[in-house]
mmCIF file of C-alpha atoms in Angstrom:
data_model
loop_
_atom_site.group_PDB
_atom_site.id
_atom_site.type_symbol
_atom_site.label_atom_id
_atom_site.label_comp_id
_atom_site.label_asym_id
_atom_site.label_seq_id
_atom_site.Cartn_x
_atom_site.Cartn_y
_atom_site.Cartn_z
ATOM 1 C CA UNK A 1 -38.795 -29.781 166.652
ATOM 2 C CA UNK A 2 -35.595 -29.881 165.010
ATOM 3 C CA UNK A 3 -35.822 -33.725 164.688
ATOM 4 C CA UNK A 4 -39.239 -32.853 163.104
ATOM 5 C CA UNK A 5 -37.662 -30.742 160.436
ATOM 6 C CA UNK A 6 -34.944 -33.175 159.853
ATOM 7 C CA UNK A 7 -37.309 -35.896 159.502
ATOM 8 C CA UNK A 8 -39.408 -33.783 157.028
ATOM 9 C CA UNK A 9 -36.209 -32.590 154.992
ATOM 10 C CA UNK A 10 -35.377 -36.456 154.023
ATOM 11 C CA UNK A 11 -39.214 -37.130 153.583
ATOM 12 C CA UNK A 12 -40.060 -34.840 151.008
ATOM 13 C CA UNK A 13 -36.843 -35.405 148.447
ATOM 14 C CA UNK A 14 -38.249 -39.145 148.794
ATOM 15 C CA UNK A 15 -41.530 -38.425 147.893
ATOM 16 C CA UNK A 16 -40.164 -35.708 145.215
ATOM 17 C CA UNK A 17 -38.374 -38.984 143.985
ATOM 18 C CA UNK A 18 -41.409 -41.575 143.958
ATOM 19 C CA UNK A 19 -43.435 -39.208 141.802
ATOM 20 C CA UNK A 20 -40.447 -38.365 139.162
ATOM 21 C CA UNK A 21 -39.755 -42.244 139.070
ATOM 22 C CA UNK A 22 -43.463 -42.711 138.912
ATOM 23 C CA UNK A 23 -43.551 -40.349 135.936
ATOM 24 C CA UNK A 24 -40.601 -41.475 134.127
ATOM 25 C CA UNK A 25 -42.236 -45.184 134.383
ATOM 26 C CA UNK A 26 -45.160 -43.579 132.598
ATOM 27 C CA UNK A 27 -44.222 -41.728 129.758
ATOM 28 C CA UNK A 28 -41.177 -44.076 129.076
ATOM 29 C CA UNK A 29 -43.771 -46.807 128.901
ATOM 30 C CA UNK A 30 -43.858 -48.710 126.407
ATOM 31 C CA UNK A 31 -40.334 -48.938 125.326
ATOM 32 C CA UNK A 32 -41.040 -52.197 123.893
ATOM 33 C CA UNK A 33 -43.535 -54.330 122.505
ATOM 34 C CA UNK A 34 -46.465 -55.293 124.651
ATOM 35 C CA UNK A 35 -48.773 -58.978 124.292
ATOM 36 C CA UNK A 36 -51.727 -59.450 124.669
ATOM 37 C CA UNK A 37 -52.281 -62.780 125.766
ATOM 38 C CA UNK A 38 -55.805 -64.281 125.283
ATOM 39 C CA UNK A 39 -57.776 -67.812 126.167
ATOM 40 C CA UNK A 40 -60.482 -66.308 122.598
ATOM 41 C CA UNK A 41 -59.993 -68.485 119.577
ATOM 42 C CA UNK A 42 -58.909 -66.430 116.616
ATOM 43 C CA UNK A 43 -61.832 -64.753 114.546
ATOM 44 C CA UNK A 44 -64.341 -64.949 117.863
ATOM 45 C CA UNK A 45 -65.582 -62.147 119.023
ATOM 46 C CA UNK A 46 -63.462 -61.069 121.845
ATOM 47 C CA UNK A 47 -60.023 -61.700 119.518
ATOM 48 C CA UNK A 48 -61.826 -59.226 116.677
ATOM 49 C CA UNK A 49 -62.236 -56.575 119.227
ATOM 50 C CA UNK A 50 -58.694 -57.229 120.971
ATOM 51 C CA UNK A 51 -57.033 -57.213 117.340
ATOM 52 C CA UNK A 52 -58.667 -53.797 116.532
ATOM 53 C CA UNK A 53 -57.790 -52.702 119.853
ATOM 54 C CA UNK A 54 -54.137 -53.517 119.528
ATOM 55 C CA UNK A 55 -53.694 -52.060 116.334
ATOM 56 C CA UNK A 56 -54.931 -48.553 117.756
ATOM 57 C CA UNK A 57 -52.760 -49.698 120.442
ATOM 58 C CA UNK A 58 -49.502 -50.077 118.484
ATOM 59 C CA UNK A 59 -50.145 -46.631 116.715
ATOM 60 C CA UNK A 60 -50.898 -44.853 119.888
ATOM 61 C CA UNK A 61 -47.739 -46.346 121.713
ATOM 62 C CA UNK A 62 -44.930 -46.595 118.365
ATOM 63 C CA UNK A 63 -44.660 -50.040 119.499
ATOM 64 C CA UNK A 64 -45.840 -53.904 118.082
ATOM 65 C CA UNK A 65 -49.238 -54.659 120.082
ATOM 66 C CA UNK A 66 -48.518 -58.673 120.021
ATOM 67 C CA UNK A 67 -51.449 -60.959 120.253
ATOM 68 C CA UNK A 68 -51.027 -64.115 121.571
ATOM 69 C CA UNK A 69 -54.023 -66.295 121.168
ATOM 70 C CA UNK A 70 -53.747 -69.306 124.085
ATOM 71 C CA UNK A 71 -57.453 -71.305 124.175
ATOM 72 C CA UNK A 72 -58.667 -73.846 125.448
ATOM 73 C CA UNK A 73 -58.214 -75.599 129.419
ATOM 74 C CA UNK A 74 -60.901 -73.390 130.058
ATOM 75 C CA UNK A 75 -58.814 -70.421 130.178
ATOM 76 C CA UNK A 76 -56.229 -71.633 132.397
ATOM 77 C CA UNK A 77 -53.583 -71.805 129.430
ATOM 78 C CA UNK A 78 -54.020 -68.650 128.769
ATOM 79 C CA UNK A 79 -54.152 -67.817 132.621
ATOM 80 C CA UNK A 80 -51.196 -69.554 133.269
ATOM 81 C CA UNK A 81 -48.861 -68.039 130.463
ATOM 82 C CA UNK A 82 -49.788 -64.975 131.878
ATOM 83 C CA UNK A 83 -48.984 -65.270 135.511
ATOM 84 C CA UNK A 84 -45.373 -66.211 134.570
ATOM 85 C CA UNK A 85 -44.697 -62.891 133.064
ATOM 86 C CA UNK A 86 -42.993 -60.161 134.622
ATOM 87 C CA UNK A 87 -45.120 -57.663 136.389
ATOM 88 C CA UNK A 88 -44.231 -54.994 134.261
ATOM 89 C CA UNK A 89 -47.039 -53.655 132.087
ATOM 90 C CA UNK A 90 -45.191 -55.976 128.802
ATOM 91 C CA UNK A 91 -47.873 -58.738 129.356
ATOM 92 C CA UNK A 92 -51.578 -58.457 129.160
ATOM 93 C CA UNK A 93 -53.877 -61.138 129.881
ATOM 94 C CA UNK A 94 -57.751 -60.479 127.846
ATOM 95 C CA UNK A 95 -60.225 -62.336 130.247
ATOM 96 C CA UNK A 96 -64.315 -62.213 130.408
ATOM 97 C CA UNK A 97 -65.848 -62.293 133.834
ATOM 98 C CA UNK A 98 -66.903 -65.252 134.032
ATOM 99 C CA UNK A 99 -63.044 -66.513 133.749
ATOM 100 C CA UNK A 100 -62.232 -63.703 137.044
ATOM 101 C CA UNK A 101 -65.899 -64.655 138.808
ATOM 102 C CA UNK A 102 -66.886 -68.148 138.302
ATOM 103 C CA UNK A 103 -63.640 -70.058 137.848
ATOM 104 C CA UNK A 104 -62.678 -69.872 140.967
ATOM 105 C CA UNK A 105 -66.274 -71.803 141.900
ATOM 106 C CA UNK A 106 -65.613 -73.787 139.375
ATOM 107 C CA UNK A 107 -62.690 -75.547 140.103
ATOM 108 C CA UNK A 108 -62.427 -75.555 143.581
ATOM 109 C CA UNK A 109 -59.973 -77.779 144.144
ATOM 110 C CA UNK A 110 -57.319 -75.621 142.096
ATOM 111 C CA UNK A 111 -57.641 -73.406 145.078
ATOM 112 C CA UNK A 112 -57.150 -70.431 142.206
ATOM 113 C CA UNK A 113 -59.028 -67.051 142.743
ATOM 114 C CA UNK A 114 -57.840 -64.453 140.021
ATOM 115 C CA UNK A 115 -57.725 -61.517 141.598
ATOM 116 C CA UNK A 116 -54.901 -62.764 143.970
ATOM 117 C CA UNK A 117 -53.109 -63.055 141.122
ATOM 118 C CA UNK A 118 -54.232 -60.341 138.571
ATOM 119 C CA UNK A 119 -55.014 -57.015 138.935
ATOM 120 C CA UNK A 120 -57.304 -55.190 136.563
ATOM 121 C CA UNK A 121 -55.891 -52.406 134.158
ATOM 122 C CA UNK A 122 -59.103 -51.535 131.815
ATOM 123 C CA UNK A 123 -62.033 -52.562 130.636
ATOM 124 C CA UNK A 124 -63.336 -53.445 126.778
ATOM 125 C CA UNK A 125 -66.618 -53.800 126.722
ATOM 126 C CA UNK A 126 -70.189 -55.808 128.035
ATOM 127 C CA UNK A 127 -71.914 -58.120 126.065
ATOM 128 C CA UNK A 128 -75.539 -58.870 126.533
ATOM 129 C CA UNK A 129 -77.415 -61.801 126.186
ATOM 130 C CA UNK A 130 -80.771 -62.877 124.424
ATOM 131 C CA UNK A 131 -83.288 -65.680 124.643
ATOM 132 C CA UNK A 132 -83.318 -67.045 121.114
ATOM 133 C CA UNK A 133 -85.664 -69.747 119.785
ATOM 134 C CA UNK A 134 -86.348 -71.325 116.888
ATOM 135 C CA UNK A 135 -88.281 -69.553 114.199
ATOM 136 C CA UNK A 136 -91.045 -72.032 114.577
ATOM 137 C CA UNK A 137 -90.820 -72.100 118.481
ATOM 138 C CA UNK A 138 -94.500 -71.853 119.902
ATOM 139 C CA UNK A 139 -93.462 -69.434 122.706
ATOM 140 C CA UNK A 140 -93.826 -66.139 121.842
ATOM 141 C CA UNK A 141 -92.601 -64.905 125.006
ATOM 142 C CA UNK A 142 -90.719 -65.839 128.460
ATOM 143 C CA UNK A 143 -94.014 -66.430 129.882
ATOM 144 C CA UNK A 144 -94.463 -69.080 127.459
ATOM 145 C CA UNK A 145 -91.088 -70.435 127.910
ATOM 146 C CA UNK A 146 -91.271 -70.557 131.575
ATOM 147 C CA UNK A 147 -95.222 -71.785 131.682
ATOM 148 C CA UNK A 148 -93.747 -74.865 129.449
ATOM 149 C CA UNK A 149 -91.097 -75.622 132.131
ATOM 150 C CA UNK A 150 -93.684 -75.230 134.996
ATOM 151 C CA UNK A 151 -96.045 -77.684 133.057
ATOM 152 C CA UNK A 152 -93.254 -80.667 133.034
ATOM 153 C CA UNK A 153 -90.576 -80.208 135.160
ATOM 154 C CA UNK A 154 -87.478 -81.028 133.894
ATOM 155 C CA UNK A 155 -88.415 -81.743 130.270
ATOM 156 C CA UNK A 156 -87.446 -78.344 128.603
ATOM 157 C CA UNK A 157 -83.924 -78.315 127.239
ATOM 158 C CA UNK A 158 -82.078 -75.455 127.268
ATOM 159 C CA UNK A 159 -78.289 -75.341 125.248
ATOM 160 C CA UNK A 160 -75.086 -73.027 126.051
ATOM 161 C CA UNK A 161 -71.827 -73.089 125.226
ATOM 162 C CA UNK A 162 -70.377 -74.583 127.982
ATOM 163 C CA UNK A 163 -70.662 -75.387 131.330
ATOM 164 C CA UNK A 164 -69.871 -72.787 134.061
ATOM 165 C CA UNK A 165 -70.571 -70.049 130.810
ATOM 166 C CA UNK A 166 -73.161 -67.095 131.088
ATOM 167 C CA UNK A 167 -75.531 -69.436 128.954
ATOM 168 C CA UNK A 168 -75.516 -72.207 131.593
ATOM 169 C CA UNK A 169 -75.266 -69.687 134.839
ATOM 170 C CA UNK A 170 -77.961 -67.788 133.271
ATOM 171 C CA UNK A 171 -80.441 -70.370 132.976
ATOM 172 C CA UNK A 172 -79.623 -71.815 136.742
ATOM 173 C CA UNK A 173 -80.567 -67.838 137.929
ATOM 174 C CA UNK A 174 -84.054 -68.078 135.720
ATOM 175 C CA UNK A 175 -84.449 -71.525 137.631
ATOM 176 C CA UNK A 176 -84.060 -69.924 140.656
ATOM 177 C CA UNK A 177 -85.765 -67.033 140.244
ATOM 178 C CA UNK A 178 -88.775 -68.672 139.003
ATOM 179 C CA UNK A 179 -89.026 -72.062 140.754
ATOM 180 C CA UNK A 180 -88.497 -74.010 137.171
ATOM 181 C CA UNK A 181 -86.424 -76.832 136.563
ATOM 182 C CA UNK A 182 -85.137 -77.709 133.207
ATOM 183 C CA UNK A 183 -82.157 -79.956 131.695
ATOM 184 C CA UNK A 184 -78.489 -78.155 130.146
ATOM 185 C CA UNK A 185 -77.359 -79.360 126.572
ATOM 186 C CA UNK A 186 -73.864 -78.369 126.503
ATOM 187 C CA UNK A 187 -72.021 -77.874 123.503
ATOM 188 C CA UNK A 188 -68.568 -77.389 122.165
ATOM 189 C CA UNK A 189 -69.539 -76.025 118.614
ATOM 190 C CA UNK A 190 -71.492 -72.481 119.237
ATOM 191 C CA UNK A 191 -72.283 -72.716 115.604
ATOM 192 C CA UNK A 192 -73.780 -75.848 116.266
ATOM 193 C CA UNK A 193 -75.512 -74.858 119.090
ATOM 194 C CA UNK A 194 -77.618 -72.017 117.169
ATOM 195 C CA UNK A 195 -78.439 -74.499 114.412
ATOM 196 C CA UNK A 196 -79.860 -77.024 116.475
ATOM 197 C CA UNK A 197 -82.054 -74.376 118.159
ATOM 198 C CA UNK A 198 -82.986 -73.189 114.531
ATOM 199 C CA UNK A 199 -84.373 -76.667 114.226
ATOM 200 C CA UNK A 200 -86.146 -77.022 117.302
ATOM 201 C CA UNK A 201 -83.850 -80.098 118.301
ATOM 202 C CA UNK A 202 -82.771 -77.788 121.453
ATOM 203 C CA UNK A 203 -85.941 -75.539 122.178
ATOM 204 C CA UNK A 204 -84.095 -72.378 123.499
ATOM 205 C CA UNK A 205 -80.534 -70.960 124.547
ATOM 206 C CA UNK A 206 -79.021 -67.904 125.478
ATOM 207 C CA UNK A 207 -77.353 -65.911 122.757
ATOM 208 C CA UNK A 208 -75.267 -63.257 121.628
ATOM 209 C CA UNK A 209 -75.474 -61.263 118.796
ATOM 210 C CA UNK A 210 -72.203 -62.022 116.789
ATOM 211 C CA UNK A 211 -72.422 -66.207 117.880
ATOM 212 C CA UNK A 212 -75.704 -66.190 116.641
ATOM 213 C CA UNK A 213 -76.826 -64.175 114.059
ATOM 214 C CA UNK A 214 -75.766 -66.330 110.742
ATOM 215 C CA UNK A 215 -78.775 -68.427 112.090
ATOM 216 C CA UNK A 216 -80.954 -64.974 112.912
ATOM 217 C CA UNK A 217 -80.417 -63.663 109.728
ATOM 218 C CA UNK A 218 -81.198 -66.853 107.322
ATOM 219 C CA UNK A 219 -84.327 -66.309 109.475
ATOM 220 C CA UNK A 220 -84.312 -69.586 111.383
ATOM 221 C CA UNK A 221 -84.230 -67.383 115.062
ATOM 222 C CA UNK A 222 -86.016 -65.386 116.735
ATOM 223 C CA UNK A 223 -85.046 -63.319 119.689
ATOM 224 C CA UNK A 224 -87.865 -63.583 122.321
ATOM 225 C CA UNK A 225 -86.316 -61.570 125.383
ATOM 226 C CA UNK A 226 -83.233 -59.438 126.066
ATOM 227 C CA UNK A 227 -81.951 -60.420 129.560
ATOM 228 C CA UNK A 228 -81.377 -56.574 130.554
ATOM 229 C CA UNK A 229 -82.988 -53.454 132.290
ATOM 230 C CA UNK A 230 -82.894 -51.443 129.021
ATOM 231 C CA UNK A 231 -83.737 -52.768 125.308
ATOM 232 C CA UNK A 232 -80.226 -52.755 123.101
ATOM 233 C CA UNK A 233 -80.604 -50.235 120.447
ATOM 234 C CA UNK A 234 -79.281 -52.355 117.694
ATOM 235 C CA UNK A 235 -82.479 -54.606 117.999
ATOM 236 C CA UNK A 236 -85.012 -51.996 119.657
ATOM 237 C CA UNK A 237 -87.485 -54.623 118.434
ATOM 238 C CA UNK A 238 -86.584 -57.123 121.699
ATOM 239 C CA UNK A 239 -88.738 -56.685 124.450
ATOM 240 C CA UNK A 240 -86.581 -56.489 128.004
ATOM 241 C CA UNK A 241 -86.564 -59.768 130.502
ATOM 242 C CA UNK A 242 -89.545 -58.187 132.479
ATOM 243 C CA UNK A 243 -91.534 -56.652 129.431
ATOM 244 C CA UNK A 244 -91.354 -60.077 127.866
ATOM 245 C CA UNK A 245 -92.841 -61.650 131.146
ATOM 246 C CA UNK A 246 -89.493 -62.866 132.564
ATOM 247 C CA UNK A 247 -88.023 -62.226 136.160
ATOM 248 C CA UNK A 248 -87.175 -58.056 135.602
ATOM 249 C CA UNK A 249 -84.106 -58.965 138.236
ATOM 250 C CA UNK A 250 -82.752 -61.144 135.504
ATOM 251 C CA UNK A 251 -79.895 -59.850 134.133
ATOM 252 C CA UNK A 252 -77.175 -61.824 131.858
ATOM 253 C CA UNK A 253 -74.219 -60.638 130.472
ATOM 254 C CA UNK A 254 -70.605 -60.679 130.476
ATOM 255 C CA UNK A 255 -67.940 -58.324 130.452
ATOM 256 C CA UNK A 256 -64.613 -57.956 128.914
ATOM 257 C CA UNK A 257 -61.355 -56.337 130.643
ATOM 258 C CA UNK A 258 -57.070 -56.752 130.520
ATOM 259 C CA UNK A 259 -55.495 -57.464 133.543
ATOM 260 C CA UNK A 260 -51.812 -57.562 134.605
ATOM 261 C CA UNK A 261 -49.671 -60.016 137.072
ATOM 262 C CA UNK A 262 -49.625 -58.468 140.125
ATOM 263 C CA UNK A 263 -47.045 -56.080 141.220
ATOM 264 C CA UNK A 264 -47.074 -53.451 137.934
ATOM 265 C CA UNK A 265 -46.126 -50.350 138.998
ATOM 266 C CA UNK A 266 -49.267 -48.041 139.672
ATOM 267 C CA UNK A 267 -47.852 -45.443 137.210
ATOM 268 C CA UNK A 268 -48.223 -47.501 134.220
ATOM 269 C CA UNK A 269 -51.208 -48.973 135.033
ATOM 270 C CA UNK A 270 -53.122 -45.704 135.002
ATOM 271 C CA UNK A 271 -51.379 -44.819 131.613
ATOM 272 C CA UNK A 272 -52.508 -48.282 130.242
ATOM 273 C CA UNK A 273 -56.192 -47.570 131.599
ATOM 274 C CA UNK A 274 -56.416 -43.864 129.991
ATOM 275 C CA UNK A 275 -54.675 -45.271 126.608
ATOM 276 C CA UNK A 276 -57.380 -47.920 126.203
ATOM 277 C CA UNK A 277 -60.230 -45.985 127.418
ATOM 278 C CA UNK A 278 -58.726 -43.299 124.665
ATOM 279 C CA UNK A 279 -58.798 -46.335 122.186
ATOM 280 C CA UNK A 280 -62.018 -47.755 123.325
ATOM 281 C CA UNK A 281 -63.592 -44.412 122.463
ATOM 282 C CA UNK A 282 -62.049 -44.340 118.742
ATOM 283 C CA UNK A 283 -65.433 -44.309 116.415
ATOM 284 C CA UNK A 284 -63.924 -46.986 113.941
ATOM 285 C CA UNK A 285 -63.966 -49.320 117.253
ATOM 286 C CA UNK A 286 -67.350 -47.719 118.672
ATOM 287 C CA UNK A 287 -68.981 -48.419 115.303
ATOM 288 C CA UNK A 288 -67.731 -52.365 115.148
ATOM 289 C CA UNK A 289 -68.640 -52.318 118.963
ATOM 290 C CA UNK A 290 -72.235 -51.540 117.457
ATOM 291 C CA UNK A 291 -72.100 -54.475 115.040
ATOM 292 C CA UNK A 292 -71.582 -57.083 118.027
ATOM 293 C CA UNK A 293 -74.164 -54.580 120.487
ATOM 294 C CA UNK A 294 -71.063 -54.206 122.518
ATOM 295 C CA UNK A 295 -71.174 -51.265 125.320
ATOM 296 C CA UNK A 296 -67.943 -49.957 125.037
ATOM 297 C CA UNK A 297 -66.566 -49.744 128.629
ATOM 298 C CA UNK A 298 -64.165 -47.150 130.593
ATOM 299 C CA UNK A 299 -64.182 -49.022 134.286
ATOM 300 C CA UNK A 300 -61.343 -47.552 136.043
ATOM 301 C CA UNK A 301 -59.434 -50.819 138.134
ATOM 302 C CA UNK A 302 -61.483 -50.475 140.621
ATOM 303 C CA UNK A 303 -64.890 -50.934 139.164
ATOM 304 C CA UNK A 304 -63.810 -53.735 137.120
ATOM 305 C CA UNK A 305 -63.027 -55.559 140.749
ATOM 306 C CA UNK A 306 -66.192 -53.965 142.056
ATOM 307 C CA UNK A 307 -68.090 -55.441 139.195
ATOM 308 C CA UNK A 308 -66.215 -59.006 139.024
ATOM 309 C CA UNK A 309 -67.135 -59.205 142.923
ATOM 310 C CA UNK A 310 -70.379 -59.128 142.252
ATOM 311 C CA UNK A 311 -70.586 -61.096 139.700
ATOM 312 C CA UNK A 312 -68.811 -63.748 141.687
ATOM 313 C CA UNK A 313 -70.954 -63.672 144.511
ATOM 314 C CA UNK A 314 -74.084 -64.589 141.888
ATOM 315 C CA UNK A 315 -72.233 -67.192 140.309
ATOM 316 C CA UNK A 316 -70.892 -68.588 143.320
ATOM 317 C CA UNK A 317 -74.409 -69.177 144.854
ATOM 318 C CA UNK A 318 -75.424 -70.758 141.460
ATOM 319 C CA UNK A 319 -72.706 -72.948 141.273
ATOM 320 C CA UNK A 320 -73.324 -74.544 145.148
ATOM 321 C CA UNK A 321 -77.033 -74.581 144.091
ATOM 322 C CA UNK A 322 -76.561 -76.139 140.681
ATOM 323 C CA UNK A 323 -74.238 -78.490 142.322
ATOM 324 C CA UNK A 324 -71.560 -77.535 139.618
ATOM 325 C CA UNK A 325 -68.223 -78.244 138.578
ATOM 326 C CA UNK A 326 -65.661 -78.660 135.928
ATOM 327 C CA UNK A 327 -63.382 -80.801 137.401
#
């Protein structure tokens, strides 16, 4: 017994001191400016939304919210930058979930998972994705789309930006939940991808709101699906996958979140999740979030993982059916 109560008299000024140091690391935080290190371009969609972010950022924390734009190497510039920083809160890394759930599949032979090397500290937001065609597209519908596919396999042509992106995964999951087969037109130019469906030269692609509609509104799109349970209140108008007689399990979209090098202290990772869910829920940002049909996000860390998991367990089966990689 008395061993007992010595043990528990040198216990509990420990734990006293965890939490005050725990504390201290969270209201002290930051003391110094922060960066946000992205693989976006500047003036896409995800750097608008991280630059309005930041500023909000920066006025909430008396401190320079840094962004550090890092494309291209399909996000492993950016990734890399990142990883060498000091696990201390000072370095954010903006990645979609595609770059935490299908890189990994995608270049196997890096041997590079994300999550054993990030950690997620809060989410931005969700984009969803549509079915565009041309203006002059005969299919009115995904019924027509996918009829056309089932009349000549492998003659439809579908674009995306990329491959491994949600425009390329997405259309491998229609394939397979539909029994189609069609042929990828990757692109490097979004812009140009949207004008050549405009045209009919590529006869459909996935799309998102803010990389494609300059080409919607000069009128040479149309939007024949939304690839979602629920039709996106800025374009009510959009029938859902299944009302548009598409696969109702068919669901495409990406999602948006900052994560940290492993090892920052719990404290300030829980006061950098409440400050950008605080941010997130400004109605300057909500309002521009409506402009994109961005759903604003407040994941704690562990549904961001919980989400990116299962995301990567859907891309990972695409990519071994698809018989994909980027290296």
């Amino acid at each position: 017994m008395k061993f007992s109560r010595a043990l528990l008299s040198s216990v509990i000024p420990l734990m006293a001191l965890a939490a005050a140091t725990g504390a201290s690391a969270q209201s002290d935080f930051p003391s110094k400016p922060v960066t946000l290190v992205t693989p976006f371009a500047a003036g896409s969609g995800p750097d608008a939304v991280l630059r309005l972010v930041s500023d909000k950022l920066s006025r909430l924390w008396n401190q320079r919210v840094v962004i550090d734009n890092k494309p291209g190497g399909g996000g492993f510039i950016a990734i890399d930058q990142a990883r060498r920083a000091a696990p201390d809160g000072y370095t954010l890394l903006q990645l979609d979930s595609e770059h935490v759930a299908a890189l990994p599949h995608l270049y196997k032979s890096k041997n590079f998972v994300t999550l054993q090397h990030f950690d997620p500290v809060a989410s931005l937001f969700r984009t969803p994705f549509f079915v565009a065609v041309g203006a002059d597209s005969k299919w009115k519908n995904m019924g027509d789309l996918i009829a056309a596919a089932k009349a000549d396999p492998d003659a439809v042509v579908y674009g995306s930006w990329g491959v491994g992106s949600p425009g390329h995964l997405g259309a491998q999951q229609l394939e397979a939940l539909t029994g189609i087969r069609m042929r990828h037109a990757p692109y490097r130019e979004v812009s140009q991808l949207y004008s050549n469906v405009g045209t009919g030269e590529v006869p459909w692609a996935f799309a998102s709101i803010p990389s494609s509609q300059g080409i919607y509104k000069a009128g040479k799109l149309r939007y024949i699906a939304v690839a979602a349970p629920r039709r996106i209140p800025q374009m009510p108008d959009v029938p859902t996958m299944a009302e548009a007689g598409g696969p109702a399990s068919l669901e495409v979209n990406s999602f948006v979140s900052l994560l940290a090098p492993k090892g920052v202290p719990a404290a300030i990772k829980a006061k950098i999740n409440a400050d950008v869910a605080k941010v997130i829920a400004d109605p300057e940002i909500r309002a521009r979030f409506d402009t994109f049909a961005f759903e604003p996000l407040a994941w704690s860390p562990e549904e961001i993982e919980r989400n990116a998991e299962a995301k990567s367990k859907v891309y990972g089966e695409l990519v071994r059916r698809g018989n994909i990689s980027l290296e």
